[in-house]
Tab-separated table of N, CA and C in Angstrom:
chain	number	residue	atom	x	y	z
A	1	GLY	N	0.796	-1.174	0.000
A	1	GLY	CA	0.000	0.000	0.000
A	1	GLY	C	0.858	1.266	0.000
A	2	ILE	N	0.222	2.348	-0.284
A	2	ILE	CA	0.896	3.642	-0.335
A	2	ILE	C	1.359	4.061	1.048
A	3	VAL	N	0.547	3.845	2.064
A	3	VAL	CA	0.930	4.123	3.450
A	3	VAL	C	0.559	2.911	4.296
A	4	SER	N	1.110	2.859	5.503
A	4	SER	CA	0.792	1.728	6.376
A	4	SER	C	0.480	2.215	7.782
A	5	PRO	N	-0.375	1.479	8.481
A	5	PRO	CA	-0.693	1.864	9.854
A	5	PRO	C	0.490	1.613	10.773
A	6	ASP	N	0.551	2.383	11.851
A	6	ASP	CA	1.623	2.131	12.816
A	6	ASP	C	1.280	0.849	13.576
A	7	PRO	N	2.282	0.196	14.152
A	7	PRO	CA	2.057	-1.092	14.809
A	7	PRO	C	1.032	-1.063	15.952
A	8	LEU	N	0.855	0.084	16.594
A	8	LEU	CA	-0.098	0.187	17.692
A	8	LEU	C	-1.521	0.474	17.218
A	9	GLY	N	-1.665	0.791	15.929
A	9	GLY	CA	-2.981	1.090	15.389
A	9	GLY	C	-3.498	2.476	15.737
A	10	PHE	N	-2.600	3.387	16.129
A	10	PHE	CA	-3.001	4.740	16.504
A	10	PHE	C	-2.963	5.726	15.341
A	11	GLY	N	-2.387	5.351	14.237
A	11	GLY	CA	-2.255	6.274	13.109
A	11	GLY	C	-1.464	5.621	12.009
A	12	LEU	N	-0.612	6.406	11.368
A	12	LEU	CA	0.173	5.939	10.240
A	12	LEU	C	1.650	5.909	10.585
A	13	GLN	N	2.376	5.019	9.931
A	13	GLN	CA	3.831	4.991	10.112
A	13	GLN	C	4.454	6.144	9.342
A	14	ALA	N	5.412	6.793	9.992
A	14	ALA	CA	6.099	7.927	9.373
A	14	ALA	C	7.482	8.064	9.989
A	15	THR	N	8.341	8.797	9.289
A	15	THR	CA	9.658	9.093	9.845
A	15	THR	C	9.508	10.158	10.920
A	16	ARG	N	10.367	10.116	11.919
A	16	ARG	CA	10.318	11.115	12.990
A	16	ARG	C	10.991	12.423	12.571
A	17	ASP	N	11.940	12.338	11.638
A	17	ASP	CA	12.709	13.542	11.299
A	17	ASP	C	11.944	14.530	10.433
A	18	ASP	N	11.089	14.047	9.514
A	18	ASP	CA	10.357	14.992	8.664
A	18	ASP	C	8.908	14.581	8.386
A	19	CYS	N	8.410	13.603	9.143
A	19	CYS	CA	7.003	13.191	9.077
A	19	CYS	C	6.593	12.635	7.713
A	20	THR	N	7.562	12.086	6.971
A	20	THR	CA	7.249	11.438	5.697
A	20	THR	C	6.561	10.109	5.979
A	21	LEU	N	5.444	9.863	5.306
A	21	LEU	CA	4.720	8.613	5.513
A	21	LEU	C	5.487	7.445	4.898
A	22	LEU	N	5.333	6.278	5.515
A	22	LEU	CA	6.012	5.071	5.059
A	22	LEU	C	5.020	4.130	4.376
A	23	ASN	N	5.500	3.436	3.340
A	23	ASN	CA	4.640	2.479	2.660
A	23	ASN	C	4.620	1.148	3.404
A	24	ALA	N	3.967	0.163	2.847
A	24	ALA	CA	3.829	-1.138	3.496
A	24	ALA	C	5.164	-1.842	3.696
A	25	HIS	N	6.181	-1.436	2.943
A	25	HIS	CA	7.518	-2.028	3.064
A	25	HIS	C	8.432	-1.209	3.976
A	26	GLY	N	7.885	-0.166	4.595
A	26	GLY	CA	8.663	0.671	5.491
A	26	GLY	C	9.523	1.701	4.786
A	27	GLN	N	9.292	1.902	3.493
A	27	GLN	CA	10.052	2.873	2.716
A	27	GLN	C	9.332	4.222	2.708
A	28	PRO	N	10.075	5.325	2.841
A	28	PRO	CA	9.448	6.655	2.803
A	28	PRO	C	8.800	6.935	1.446
A	29	GLN	N	7.652	7.570	1.489
A	29	GLN	CA	6.936	7.986	0.288
A	29	GLN	C	7.271	9.463	0.033
A	30	ALA	N	8.157	9.707	-0.892
A	30	ALA	CA	8.615	11.075	-1.166
A	30	ALA	C	7.435	12.002	-1.435
A	31	GLY	N	7.439	13.128	-0.730
A	31	GLY	CA	6.417	14.141	-0.940
A	31	GLY	C	5.101	13.876	-0.233
A	32	LEU	N	5.004	12.778	0.520
A	32	LEU	CA	3.767	12.450	1.223
A	32	LEU	C	4.027	12.532	2.729
A	33	HIS	N	3.465	13.545	3.353
A	33	HIS	CA	3.716	13.825	4.770
A	33	HIS	C	2.398	13.871	5.545
A	34	ALA	N	2.508	13.798	6.850
A	34	ALA	CA	1.339	13.947	7.720
A	34	ALA	C	1.720	14.835	8.896
A	35	VAL	N	0.710	15.451	9.475
A	35	VAL	CA	0.871	16.285	10.671
A	35	VAL	C	-0.332	16.009	11.562
A	36	GLY	N	-0.100	15.962	12.851
A	36	GLY	CA	-1.206	15.874	13.786
A	36	GLY	C	-1.642	14.465	14.132
A	37	HIS	N	-2.941	14.299	14.252
A	37	HIS	CA	-3.529	13.072	14.769
A	37	HIS	C	-3.034	11.793	14.079
A	38	PRO	N	-2.842	11.763	12.760
A	38	PRO	CA	-2.350	10.529	12.126
A	38	PRO	C	-0.979	10.080	12.628
A	39	LEU	N	-0.265	10.956	13.341
A	39	LEU	CA	1.080	10.610	13.813
A	39	LEU	C	1.117	10.256	15.300
A	40	ARG	N	-0.026	9.958	15.886
A	40	ARG	CA	-0.058	9.608	17.316
A	40	ARG	C	0.839	8.416	17.628
A	41	GLY	N	0.902	7.443	16.756
A	41	GLY	CA	1.748	6.279	16.993
A	41	GLY	C	3.226	6.590	16.907
A	42	VAL	N	3.586	7.653	16.192
A	42	VAL	CA	4.989	8.050	16.037
A	42	VAL	C	5.417	8.946	17.197
A	43	PHE	N	4.623	9.971	17.477
A	43	PHE	CA	4.988	10.965	18.485
A	43	PHE	C	4.219	10.808	19.796
A	44	TRP	N	3.307	9.881	19.854
A	44	TRP	CA	2.445	9.580	20.995
A	44	TRP	C	1.506	10.733	21.303
A	45	GLU	N	2.023	11.864	21.700
A	45	GLU	CA	1.175	13.027	21.936
A	45	GLU	C	1.134	13.844	20.651
A	46	SER	N	-0.027	13.903	20.035
A	46	SER	CA	-0.170	14.655	18.799
A	46	SER	C	-1.609	15.121	18.649
A	47	ASN	N	-2.115	15.751	19.697
A	47	ASN	CA	-3.519	16.146	19.701
A	47	ASN	C	-3.747	17.646	19.749
A	48	ALA	N	-2.727	18.414	20.094
A	48	ALA	CA	-2.909	19.857	20.271
A	48	ALA	C	-1.997	20.637	19.334
A	49	VAL	N	-2.336	21.890	19.130
A	49	VAL	CA	-1.554	22.752	18.247
A	49	VAL	C	-0.090	22.789	18.681
A	50	ALA	N	0.145	22.762	19.983
A	50	ALA	CA	1.526	22.811	20.486
A	50	ALA	C	2.356	21.635	19.967
A	51	GLU	N	1.730	20.493	19.702
A	51	GLU	CA	2.438	19.359	19.121
A	51	GLU	C	2.460	19.409	17.594
A	52	HIS	N	1.482	20.059	16.997
A	52	HIS	CA	1.391	20.112	15.533
A	52	HIS	C	2.396	21.072	14.920
A	53	VAL	N	2.677	22.177	15.609
A	53	VAL	CA	3.577	23.190	15.053
A	53	VAL	C	4.973	22.618	14.772
A	54	PRO	N	5.604	21.899	15.705
A	54	PRO	CA	6.923	21.334	15.386
A	54	PRO	C	6.867	20.321	14.229
A	55	GLN	N	5.770	19.566	14.156
A	55	GLN	CA	5.627	18.611	13.052
A	55	GLN	C	5.502	19.353	11.716
A	56	ALA	N	4.681	20.392	11.692
A	56	ALA	CA	4.516	21.181	10.469
A	56	ALA	C	5.824	21.849	10.073
A	57	THR	N	6.608	22.266	11.049
A	57	THR	CA	7.914	22.869	10.778
A	57	THR	C	8.833	21.850	10.117
A	58	LYS	N	8.835	20.621	10.625
A	58	LYS	CA	9.659	19.564	10.026
A	58	LYS	C	9.253	19.303	8.579
A	59	VAL	N	7.945	19.257	8.327
A	59	VAL	CA	7.452	19.030	6.962
A	59	VAL	C	7.867	20.187	6.059
A	60	ALA	N	7.681	21.421	6.519
A	60	ALA	CA	8.041	22.595	5.716
A	60	ALA	C	9.527	22.606	5.390
A	61	GLN	N	10.373	22.296	6.370
A	61	GLN	CA	11.820	22.265	6.128
A	61	GLN	C	12.170	21.181	5.116
A	62	SER	N	11.507	20.032	5.206
A	62	SER	CA	11.758	18.947	4.258
A	62	SER	C	11.351	19.350	2.842
A	63	LEU	N	10.186	19.969	2.714
A	63	LEU	CA	9.717	20.391	1.387
A	63	LEU	C	10.624	21.459	0.787
A	64	LEU	N	11.068	22.407	1.611
A	64	LEU	CA	11.990	23.435	1.115
A	64	LEU	C	13.313	22.817	0.659
A	65	ALA	N	13.810	21.839	1.403
A	65	ALA	CA	15.050	21.162	1.009
A	65	ALA	C	14.860	20.418	-0.310
A	66	GLN	N	13.705	19.769	-0.477
A	66	GLN	CA	13.423	19.076	-1.742
A	66	GLN	C	13.368	20.065	-2.896
A	67	LEU	N	12.707	21.196	-2.692
A	67	LEU	CA	12.623	22.210	-3.743
A	67	LEU	C	14.001	22.738	-4.111
A	68	ALA	N	14.840	22.979	-3.111
A	68	ALA	CA	16.196	23.472	-3.377
A	68	ALA	C	16.995	22.428	-4.154
A	69	ASP	N	16.874	21.161	-3.769
A	69	ASP	CA	17.574	20.095	-4.490
A	69	ASP	C	17.088	20.005	-5.931
A	70	ASP	N	15.770	20.074	-6.122
A	70	ASP	CA	15.205	20.006	-7.471
A	70	ASP	C	15.668	21.193	-8.313
A	71	ALA	N	15.667	22.382	-7.722
A	71	ALA	CA	16.092	23.580	-8.454
A	71	ALA	C	17.545	23.449	-8.879
A	72	THR	N	18.382	22.937	-7.992
A	72	THR	CA	19.794	22.751	-8.314
A	72	THR	C	19.956	21.711	-9.420
A	73	ARG	N	19.263	20.587	-9.264
A	73	ARG	CA	19.381	19.498	-10.232
A	73	ARG	C	18.854	19.924	-11.604
A	74	TYR	N	17.650	20.492	-11.642
A	74	TYR	CA	17.067	20.860	-12.929
A	74	TYR	C	17.753	22.071	-13.533
A	75	GLY	N	18.226	22.986	-12.704
A	75	GLY	CA	18.974	24.120	-13.212
A	75	GLY	C	20.257	23.651	-13.867
A	76	THR	N	20.926	22.675	-13.261
A	76	THR	CA	22.156	22.115	-13.820
A	76	THR	C	21.853	21.384	-15.113
A	77	ASP	N	20.773	20.600	-15.138
A	77	ASP	CA	20.396	19.870	-16.359
A	77	ASP	C	20.088	20.838	-17.504
A	78	GLN	N	19.387	21.935	-17.208
A	78	GLN	CA	19.059	22.903	-18.245
A	78	GLN	C	20.291	23.605	-18.745
A	79	GLN	N	21.238	23.921	-17.847
A	79	GLN	CA	22.479	24.562	-18.267
A	79	GLN	C	23.281	23.617	-19.159
A	80	GLN	N	23.328	22.327	-18.838
A	80	GLN	CA	24.074	21.367	-19.644
A	80	GLN	C	23.421	21.188	-21.002
A	81	ALA	N	22.089	21.189	-21.053
A	81	ALA	CA	21.367	21.022	-22.309
A	81	ALA	C	21.610	22.221	-23.221
A	82	ALA	N	21.729	23.415	-22.641
A	82	ALA	CA	21.944	24.634	-23.423
A	82	ALA	C	23.382	24.721	-23.951
A	83	ALA	N	24.295	24.010	-23.324
A	83	ALA	CA	25.712	24.111	-23.696
A	83	ALA	C	26.049	23.365	-24.957
Protein backbone atom coordinates (compact mmCIF):
# COMPACT_ATOMS: atom_id res chain seq x y z
CA GLY A 1 0.00 0.00 0.00
CA ILE A 2 0.90 3.64 -0.34
CA VAL A 3 0.93 4.12 3.45
CA SER A 4 0.79 1.73 6.38
CA PRO A 5 -0.69 1.86 9.85
CA ASP A 6 1.62 2.13 12.82
CA PRO A 7 2.06 -1.09 14.81
CA LEU A 8 -0.10 0.19 17.69
CA GLY A 9 -2.98 1.09 15.39
CA PHE A 10 -3.00 4.74 16.50
CA GLY A 11 -2.26 6.27 13.11
CA LEU A 12 0.17 5.94 10.24
CA GLN A 13 3.83 4.99 10.11
CA ALA A 14 6.10 7.93 9.37
CA THR A 15 9.66 9.09 9.84
CA ARG A 16 10.32 11.12 12.99
CA ASP A 17 12.71 13.54 11.30
CA ASP A 18 10.36 14.99 8.66
CA CYS A 19 7.00 13.19 9.08
CA THR A 20 7.25 11.44 5.70
CA LEU A 21 4.72 8.61 5.51
CA LEU A 22 6.01 5.07 5.06
CA ASN A 23 4.64 2.48 2.66
CA ALA A 24 3.83 -1.14 3.50
CA HIS A 25 7.52 -2.03 3.06
CA GLY A 26 8.66 0.67 5.49
CA GLN A 27 10.05 2.87 2.72
CA PRO A 28 9.45 6.66 2.80
CA GLN A 29 6.94 7.99 0.29
CA ALA A 30 8.62 11.07 -1.17
CA GLY A 31 6.42 14.14 -0.94
CA LEU A 32 3.77 12.45 1.22
CA HIS A 33 3.72 13.83 4.77
CA ALA A 34 1.34 13.95 7.72
CA VAL A 35 0.87 16.28 10.67
CA GLY A 36 -1.21 15.87 13.79
CA HIS A 37 -3.53 13.07 14.77
CA PRO A 38 -2.35 10.53 12.13
CA LEU A 39 1.08 10.61 13.81
CA ARG A 40 -0.06 9.61 17.32
CA GLY A 41 1.75 6.28 16.99
CA VAL A 42 4.99 8.05 16.04
CA PHE A 43 4.99 10.96 18.49
CA TRP A 44 2.45 9.58 20.99
CA GLU A 45 1.18 13.03 21.94
CA SER A 46 -0.17 14.65 18.80
CA ASN A 47 -3.52 16.15 19.70
CA ALA A 48 -2.91 19.86 20.27
CA VAL A 49 -1.55 22.75 18.25
CA ALA A 50 1.53 22.81 20.49
CA GLU A 51 2.44 19.36 19.12
CA HIS A 52 1.39 20.11 15.53
CA VAL A 53 3.58 23.19 15.05
CA PRO A 54 6.92 21.33 15.39
CA GLN A 55 5.63 18.61 13.05
CA ALA A 56 4.52 21.18 10.47
CA THR A 57 7.91 22.87 10.78
CA LYS A 58 9.66 19.56 10.03
CA VAL A 59 7.45 19.03 6.96
CA ALA A 60 8.04 22.60 5.72
CA GLN A 61 11.82 22.26 6.13
CA SER A 62 11.76 18.95 4.26
CA LEU A 63 9.72 20.39 1.39
CA LEU A 64 11.99 23.43 1.12
CA ALA A 65 15.05 21.16 1.01
CA GLN A 66 13.42 19.08 -1.74
CA LEU A 67 12.62 22.21 -3.74
CA ALA A 68 16.20 23.47 -3.38
CA ASP A 69 17.57 20.09 -4.49
CA ASP A 70 15.21 20.01 -7.47
CA ALA A 71 16.09 23.58 -8.45
CA THR A 72 19.79 22.75 -8.31
CA ARG A 73 19.38 19.50 -10.23
CA TYR A 74 17.07 20.86 -12.93
CA GLY A 75 18.97 24.12 -13.21
CA THR A 76 22.16 22.11 -13.82
CA ASP A 77 20.40 19.87 -16.36
CA GLN A 78 19.06 22.90 -18.24
CA GLN A 79 22.48 24.56 -18.27
CA GLN A 80 24.07 21.37 -19.64
CA ALA A 81 21.37 21.02 -22.31
CA ALA A 82 21.94 24.63 -23.42
CA ALA A 83 25.71 24.11 -23.70
